Coordinates of C-alpha atoms in Angstrom, one line a residue:
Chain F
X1 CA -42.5 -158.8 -70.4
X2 CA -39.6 -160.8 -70.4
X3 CA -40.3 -164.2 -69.9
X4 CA -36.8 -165.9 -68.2
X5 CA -36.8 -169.6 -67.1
X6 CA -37.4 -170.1 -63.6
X7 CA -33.7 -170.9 -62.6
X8 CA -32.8 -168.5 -64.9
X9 CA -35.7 -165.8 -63.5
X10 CA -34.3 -166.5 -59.9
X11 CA -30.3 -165.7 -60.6
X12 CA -31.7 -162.1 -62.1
X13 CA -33.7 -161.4 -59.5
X14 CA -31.4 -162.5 -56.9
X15 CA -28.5 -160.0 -59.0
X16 CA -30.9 -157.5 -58.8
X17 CA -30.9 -157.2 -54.7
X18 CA -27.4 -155.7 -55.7
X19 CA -26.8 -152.5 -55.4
X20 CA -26.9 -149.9 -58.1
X21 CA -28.2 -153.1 -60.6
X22 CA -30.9 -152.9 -62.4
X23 CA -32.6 -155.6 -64.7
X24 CA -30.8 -154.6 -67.8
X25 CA -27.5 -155.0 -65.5
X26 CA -28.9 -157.9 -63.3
X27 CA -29.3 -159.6 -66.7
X28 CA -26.2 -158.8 -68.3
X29 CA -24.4 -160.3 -65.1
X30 CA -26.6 -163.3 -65.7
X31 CA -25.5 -164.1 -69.0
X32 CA -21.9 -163.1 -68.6
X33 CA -21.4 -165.8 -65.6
X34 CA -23.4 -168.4 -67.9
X35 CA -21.9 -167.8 -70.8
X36 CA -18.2 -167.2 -70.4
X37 CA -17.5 -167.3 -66.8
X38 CA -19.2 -170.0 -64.9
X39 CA -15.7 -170.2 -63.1
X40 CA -16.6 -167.4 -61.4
X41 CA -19.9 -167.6 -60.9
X42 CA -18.7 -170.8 -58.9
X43 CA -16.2 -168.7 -56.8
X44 CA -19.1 -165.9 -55.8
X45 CA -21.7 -168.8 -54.6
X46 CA -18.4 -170.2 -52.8
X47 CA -17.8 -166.6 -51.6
X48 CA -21.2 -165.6 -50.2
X49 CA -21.5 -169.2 -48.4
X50 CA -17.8 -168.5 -46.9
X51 CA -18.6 -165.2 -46.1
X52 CA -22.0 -165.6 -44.3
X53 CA -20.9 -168.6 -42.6
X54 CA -17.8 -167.0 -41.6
X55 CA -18.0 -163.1 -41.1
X56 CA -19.3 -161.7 -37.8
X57 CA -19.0 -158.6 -36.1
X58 CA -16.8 -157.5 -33.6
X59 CA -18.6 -156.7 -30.2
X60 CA -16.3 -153.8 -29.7
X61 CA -16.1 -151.8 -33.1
X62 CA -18.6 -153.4 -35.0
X63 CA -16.5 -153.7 -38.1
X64 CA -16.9 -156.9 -39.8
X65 CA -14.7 -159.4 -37.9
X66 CA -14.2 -163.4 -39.1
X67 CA -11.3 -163.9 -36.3
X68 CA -11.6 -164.4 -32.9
X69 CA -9.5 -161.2 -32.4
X70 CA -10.5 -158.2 -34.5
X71 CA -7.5 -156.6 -36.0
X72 CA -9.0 -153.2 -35.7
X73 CA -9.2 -153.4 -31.9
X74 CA -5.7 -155.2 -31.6
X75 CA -3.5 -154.2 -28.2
X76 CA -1.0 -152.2 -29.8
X77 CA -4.4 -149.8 -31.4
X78 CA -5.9 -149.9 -28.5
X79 CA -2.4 -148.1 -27.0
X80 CA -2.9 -145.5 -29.2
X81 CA -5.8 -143.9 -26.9
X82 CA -8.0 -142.6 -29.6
X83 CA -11.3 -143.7 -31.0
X84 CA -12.4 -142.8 -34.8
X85 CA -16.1 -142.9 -35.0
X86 CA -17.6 -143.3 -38.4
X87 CA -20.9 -144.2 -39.9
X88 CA -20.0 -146.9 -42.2
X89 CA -17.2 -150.1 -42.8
X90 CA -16.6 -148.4 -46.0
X91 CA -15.8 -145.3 -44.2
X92 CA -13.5 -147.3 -42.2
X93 CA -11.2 -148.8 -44.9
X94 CA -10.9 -145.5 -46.4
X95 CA -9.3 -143.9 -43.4
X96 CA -7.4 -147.0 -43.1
X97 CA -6.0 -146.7 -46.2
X98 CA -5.4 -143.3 -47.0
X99 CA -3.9 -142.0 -43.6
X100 CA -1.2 -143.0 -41.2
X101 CA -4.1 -143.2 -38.4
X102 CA -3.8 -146.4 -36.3
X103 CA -6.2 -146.0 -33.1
X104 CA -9.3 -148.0 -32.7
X105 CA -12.6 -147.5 -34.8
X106 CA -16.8 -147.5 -33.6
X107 CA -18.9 -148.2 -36.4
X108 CA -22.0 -146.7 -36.0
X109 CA -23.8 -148.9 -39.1
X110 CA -25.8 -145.5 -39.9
X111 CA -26.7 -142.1 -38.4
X112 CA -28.8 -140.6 -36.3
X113 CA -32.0 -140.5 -38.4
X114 CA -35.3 -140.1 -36.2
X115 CA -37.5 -140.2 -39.0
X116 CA -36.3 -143.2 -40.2
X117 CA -36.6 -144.8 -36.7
X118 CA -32.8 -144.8 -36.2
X119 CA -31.9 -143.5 -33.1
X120 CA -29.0 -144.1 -30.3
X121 CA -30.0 -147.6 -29.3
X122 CA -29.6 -148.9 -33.8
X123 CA -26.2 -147.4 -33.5
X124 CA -25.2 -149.2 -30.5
X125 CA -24.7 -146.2 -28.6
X126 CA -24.2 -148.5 -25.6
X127 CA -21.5 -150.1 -26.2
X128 CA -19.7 -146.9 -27.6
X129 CA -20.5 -145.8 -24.1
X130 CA -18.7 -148.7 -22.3
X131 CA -15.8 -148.2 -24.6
X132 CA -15.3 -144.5 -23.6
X133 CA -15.9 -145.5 -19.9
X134 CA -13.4 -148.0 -19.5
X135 CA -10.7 -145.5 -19.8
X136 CA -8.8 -146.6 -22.2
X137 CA -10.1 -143.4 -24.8
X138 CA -8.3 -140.4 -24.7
X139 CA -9.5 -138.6 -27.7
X140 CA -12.3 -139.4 -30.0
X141 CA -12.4 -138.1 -33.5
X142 CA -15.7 -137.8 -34.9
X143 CA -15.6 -138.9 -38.8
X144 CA -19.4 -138.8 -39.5
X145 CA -20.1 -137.4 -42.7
X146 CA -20.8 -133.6 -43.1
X147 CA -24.6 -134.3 -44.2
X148 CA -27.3 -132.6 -41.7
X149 CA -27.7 -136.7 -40.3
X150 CA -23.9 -137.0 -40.0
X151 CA -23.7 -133.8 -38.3
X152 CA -26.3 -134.4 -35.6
X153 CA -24.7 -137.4 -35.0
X154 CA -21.6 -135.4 -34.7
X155 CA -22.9 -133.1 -32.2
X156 CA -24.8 -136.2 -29.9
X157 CA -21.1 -138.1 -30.1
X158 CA -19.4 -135.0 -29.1
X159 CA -22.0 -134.4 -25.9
X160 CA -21.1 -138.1 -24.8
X161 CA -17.5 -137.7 -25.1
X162 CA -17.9 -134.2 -22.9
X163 CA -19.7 -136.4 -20.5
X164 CA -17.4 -138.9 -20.4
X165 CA -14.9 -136.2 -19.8
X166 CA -12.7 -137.0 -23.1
X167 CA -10.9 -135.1 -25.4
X168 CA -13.2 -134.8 -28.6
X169 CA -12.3 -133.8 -32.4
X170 CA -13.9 -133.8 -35.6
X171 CA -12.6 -134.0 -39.0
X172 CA -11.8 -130.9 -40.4
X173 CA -14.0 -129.7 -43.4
X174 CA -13.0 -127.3 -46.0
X175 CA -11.9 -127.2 -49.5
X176 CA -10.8 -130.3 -51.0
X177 CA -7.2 -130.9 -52.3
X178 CA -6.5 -130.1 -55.6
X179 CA -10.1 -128.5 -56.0
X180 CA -10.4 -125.2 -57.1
X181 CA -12.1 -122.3 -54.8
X182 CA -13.8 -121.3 -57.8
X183 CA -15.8 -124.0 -58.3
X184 CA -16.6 -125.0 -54.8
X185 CA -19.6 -124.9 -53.0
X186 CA -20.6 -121.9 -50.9
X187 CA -21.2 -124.4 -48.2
X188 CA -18.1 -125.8 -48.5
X189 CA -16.1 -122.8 -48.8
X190 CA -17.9 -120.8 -45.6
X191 CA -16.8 -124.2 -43.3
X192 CA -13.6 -123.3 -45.2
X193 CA -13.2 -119.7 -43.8
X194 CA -14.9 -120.3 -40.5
X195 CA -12.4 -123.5 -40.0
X196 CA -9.1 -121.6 -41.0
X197 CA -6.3 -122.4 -39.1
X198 CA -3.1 -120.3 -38.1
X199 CA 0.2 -121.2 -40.4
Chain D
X1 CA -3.4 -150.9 -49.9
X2 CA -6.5 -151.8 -48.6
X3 CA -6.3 -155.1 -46.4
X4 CA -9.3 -156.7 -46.2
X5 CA -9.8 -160.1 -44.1
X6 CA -9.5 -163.3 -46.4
X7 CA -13.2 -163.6 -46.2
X8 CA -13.9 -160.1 -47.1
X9 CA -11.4 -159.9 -49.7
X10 CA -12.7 -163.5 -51.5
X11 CA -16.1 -162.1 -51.5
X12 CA -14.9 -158.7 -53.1
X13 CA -12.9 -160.1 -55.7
X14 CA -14.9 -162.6 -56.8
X15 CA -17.9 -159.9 -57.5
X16 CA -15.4 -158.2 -59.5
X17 CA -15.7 -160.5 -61.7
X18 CA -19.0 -159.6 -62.5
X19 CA -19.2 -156.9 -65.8
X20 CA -19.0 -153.3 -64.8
X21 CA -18.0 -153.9 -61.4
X22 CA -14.7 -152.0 -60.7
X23 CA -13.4 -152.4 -57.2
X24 CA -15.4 -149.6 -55.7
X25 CA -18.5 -151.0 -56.7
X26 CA -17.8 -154.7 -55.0
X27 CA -16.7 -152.9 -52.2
X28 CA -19.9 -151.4 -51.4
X29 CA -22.1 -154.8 -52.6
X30 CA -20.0 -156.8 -50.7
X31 CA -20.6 -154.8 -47.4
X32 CA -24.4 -154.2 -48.3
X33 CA -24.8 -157.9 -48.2
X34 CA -23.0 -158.6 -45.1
X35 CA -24.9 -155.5 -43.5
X36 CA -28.2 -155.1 -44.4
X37 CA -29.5 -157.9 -46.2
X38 CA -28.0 -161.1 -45.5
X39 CA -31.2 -163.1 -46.8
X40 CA -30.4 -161.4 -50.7
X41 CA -26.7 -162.9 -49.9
X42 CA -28.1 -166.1 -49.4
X43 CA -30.4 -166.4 -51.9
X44 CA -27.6 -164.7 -54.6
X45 CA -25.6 -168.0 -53.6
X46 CA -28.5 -170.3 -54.1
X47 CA -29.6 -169.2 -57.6
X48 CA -25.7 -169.9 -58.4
X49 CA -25.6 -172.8 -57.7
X50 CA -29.1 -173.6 -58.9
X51 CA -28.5 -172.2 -62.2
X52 CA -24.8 -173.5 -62.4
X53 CA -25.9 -176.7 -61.7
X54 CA -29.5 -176.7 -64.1
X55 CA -29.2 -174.3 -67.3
X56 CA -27.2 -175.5 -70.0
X57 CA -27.0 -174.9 -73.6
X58 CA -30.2 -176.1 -76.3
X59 CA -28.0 -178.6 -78.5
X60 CA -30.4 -176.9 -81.6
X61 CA -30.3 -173.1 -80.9
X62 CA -27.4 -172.8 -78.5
X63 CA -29.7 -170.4 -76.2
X64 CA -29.3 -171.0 -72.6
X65 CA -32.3 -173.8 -72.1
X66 CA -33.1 -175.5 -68.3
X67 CA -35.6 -178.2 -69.2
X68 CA -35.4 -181.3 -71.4
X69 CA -37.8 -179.7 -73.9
X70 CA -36.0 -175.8 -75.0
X71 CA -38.7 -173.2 -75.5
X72 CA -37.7 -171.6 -78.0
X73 CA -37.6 -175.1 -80.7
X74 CA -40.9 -176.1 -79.8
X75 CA -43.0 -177.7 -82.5
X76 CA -45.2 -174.6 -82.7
X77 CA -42.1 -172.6 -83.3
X78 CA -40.8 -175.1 -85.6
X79 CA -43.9 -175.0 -87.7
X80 CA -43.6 -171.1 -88.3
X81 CA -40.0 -172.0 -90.7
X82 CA -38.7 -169.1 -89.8
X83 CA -35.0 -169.0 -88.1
X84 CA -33.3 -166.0 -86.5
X85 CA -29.9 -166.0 -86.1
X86 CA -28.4 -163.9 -83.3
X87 CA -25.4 -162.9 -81.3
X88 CA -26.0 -163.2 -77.6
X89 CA -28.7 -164.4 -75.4
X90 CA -29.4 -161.1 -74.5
X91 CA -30.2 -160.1 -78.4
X92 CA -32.9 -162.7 -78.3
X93 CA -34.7 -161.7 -75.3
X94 CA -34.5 -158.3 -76.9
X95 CA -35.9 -159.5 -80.2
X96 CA -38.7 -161.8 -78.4
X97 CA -40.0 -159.8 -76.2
X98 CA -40.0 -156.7 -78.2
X99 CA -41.5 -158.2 -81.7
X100 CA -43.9 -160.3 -82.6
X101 CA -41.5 -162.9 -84.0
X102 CA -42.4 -166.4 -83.0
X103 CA -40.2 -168.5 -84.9
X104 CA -37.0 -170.3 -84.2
X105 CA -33.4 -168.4 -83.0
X106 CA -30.1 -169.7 -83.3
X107 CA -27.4 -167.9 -81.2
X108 CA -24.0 -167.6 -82.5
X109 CA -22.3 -167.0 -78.8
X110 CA -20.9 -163.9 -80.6
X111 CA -19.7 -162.5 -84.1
X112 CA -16.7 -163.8 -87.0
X113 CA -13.7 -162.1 -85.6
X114 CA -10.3 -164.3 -87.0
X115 CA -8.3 -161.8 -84.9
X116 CA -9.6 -162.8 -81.9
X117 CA -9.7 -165.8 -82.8
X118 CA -13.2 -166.7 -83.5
X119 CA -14.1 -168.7 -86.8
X120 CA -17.0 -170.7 -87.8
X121 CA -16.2 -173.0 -85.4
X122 CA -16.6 -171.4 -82.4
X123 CA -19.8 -169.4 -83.3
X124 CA -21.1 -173.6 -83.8
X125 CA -22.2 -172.9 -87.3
X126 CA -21.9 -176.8 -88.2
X127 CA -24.9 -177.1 -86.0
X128 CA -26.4 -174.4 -88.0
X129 CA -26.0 -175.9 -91.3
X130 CA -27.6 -178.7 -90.0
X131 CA -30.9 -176.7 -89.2
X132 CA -30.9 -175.6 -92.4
X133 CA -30.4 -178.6 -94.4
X134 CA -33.1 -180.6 -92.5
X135 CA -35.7 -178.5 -94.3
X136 CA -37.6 -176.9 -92.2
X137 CA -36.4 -173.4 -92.4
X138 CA -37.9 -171.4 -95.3
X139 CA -36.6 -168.3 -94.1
X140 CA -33.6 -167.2 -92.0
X141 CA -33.3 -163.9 -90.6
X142 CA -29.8 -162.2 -89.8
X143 CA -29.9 -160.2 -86.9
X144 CA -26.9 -159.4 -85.9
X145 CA -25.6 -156.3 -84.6
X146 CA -24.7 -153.8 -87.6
X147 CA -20.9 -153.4 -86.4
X148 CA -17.8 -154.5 -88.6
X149 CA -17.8 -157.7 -87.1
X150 CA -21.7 -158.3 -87.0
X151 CA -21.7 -157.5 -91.0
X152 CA -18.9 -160.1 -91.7
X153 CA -20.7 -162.2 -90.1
X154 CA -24.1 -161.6 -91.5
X155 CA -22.4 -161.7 -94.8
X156 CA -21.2 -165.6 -94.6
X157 CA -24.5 -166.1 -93.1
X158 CA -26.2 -165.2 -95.9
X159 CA -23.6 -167.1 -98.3
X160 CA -24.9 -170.0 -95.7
X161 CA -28.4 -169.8 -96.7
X162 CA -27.9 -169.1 -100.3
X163 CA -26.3 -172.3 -100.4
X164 CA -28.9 -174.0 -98.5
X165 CA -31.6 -172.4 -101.0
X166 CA -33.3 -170.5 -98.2
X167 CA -34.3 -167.4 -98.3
X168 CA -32.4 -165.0 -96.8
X169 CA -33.0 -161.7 -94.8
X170 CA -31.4 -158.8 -92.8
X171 CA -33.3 -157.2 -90.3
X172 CA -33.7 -153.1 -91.5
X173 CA -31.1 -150.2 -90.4
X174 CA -32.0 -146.8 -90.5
X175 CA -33.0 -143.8 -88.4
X176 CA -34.4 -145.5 -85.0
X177 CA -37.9 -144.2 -84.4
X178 CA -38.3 -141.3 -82.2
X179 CA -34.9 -140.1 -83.4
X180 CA -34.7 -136.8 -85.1
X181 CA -33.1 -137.0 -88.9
X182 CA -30.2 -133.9 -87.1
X183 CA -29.0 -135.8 -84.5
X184 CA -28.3 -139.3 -86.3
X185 CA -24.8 -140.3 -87.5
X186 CA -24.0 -140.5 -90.9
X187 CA -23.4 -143.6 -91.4
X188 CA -27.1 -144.9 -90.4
X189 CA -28.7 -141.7 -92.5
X190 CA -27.0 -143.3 -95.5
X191 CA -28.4 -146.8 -94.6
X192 CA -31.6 -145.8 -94.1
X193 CA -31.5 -143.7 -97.5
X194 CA -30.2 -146.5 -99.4
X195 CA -32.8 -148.8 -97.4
X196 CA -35.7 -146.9 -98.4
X197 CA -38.9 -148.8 -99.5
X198 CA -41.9 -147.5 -101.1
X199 CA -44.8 -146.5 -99.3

């Protein structure tokens, strides 16, 4: 309906592969950098051209990587013993952030989803393999998510780590700090129970 | 807390700059682009450029124009002598492709707001005063937004006009259609009271 000039047409649509925005959004964002920040619209092309040129992943964890040694897979982690698993880099930075874990990471990229034609060889299930064979793991905590995906995932991580003959953990899952048992799931809260631990 | 690579944390912060986007949210573009769609990453950083480097302002209506000739002051436009004056691009795509106005806009590039520090100046009404002297504008529509702000403004616009000798005109307020007489605020029920016209 709306009829945008081509170069105009092309930044909307290309703000629109974002996610989460939508045309209204994608077109908001187009006037805002023309309009009164073309400063910045200058430092994002800048960005993306730095950042595709530049950012790789490593071959080990598969986190994004742009040095030639990644920092997640440094010596002194690699000491440590243990291997986090998650499902996304997201995931990653938010146990980076928020605890005092410093081991080595496996990014899955996803989660075992057979009907989506994701299965052990999109997650680079190999190389997860050679990592827990070189004997350098001594315990590998599982942190996929606790969907149904995230949980078969779970259980096929924790069969290769039996196999492997390494120590394997998950996360634990239970009532969230600060939330109130009233108002949690009943989900949540039988993991809760099930998962209680002795004080 | 979270230490991105320099990469990674360029690319984050500059799509921060981007309205709405709270760190969270460039977070998670950031590392869709760099995981799943690489060729939307590129193409984001070509339509900046492109569009950095091709869409400037229409000297007559200050709307973002591309080519040597702006589409929305062409002849056939200029012919109708009607002249819309609003506050942001994004009004008159709104107003264009919504109505079946087909006369000229002028954009202010926002409202009269002294305390911010935005006078006549600013919103380029010289240029304005220029359209309307030259004589082809029998009418001018106001259509700015019905805030504080957006009636100041319409109010010197309409002093404008009336000192042009043009005939002046605010686009109606009232009860938007579809909205139930309950549910609207009061301050629009007594616009659209006071607004009435005869049927």
């Amino acid at each position: 309906m709306n009829t945008y000039s081509p170069r105009l047409a092309r930044l909307i649509e290309a703000l629109r592969k974002l996610p989460g925005v939508g045309p209204k959004s994608a077109q908001r964002m187009a006037f805002h950098l023309l309009d009164r920040d073309r400063r910045a619209a200058e430092q994002l092309g800048l960005a993306l051209n730095e950042a595709l040129s530049g950012i790789g992943r490593c071959p080990s964890c598969r986190m994004f990587c742009e040095d030639a040694a990644c920092r997640y897979c440094s010596p002194a982690r690699r000491a440590a013993g243990q291997l986090c698993v998650v499902e996304t880099p997201a995931d990653l930075m938010a146990i980076d952030a928020a605890t005092s874990y410093r081991g080595r990471y496996f990014v899955l990229m996803g989660r075992l989803s057979p009907l989506d034609g994701v299965g052990p060889e999109e997650l680079g299930l190999a190389a997860l393999q050679a990592l827990l064979d070189d004997g350098s793991v001594q315990e590998m905590i599982v942190a996929t998510n606790p969907t149904v995906e995230g949980e078969a995932t779970a259980y096929y991580l924790a069969e290769m780590g039996k196999a492997a003959g390494i120590k394997v953990s998950r996360i634990a899952h239970g009532v969230p700090m600060g939330g109130e048992l009233e108002y949690v799931d009943g989900g949540t809260l039988a993991h809760a129970l099930s998962g209680r631990t002795p004080v």
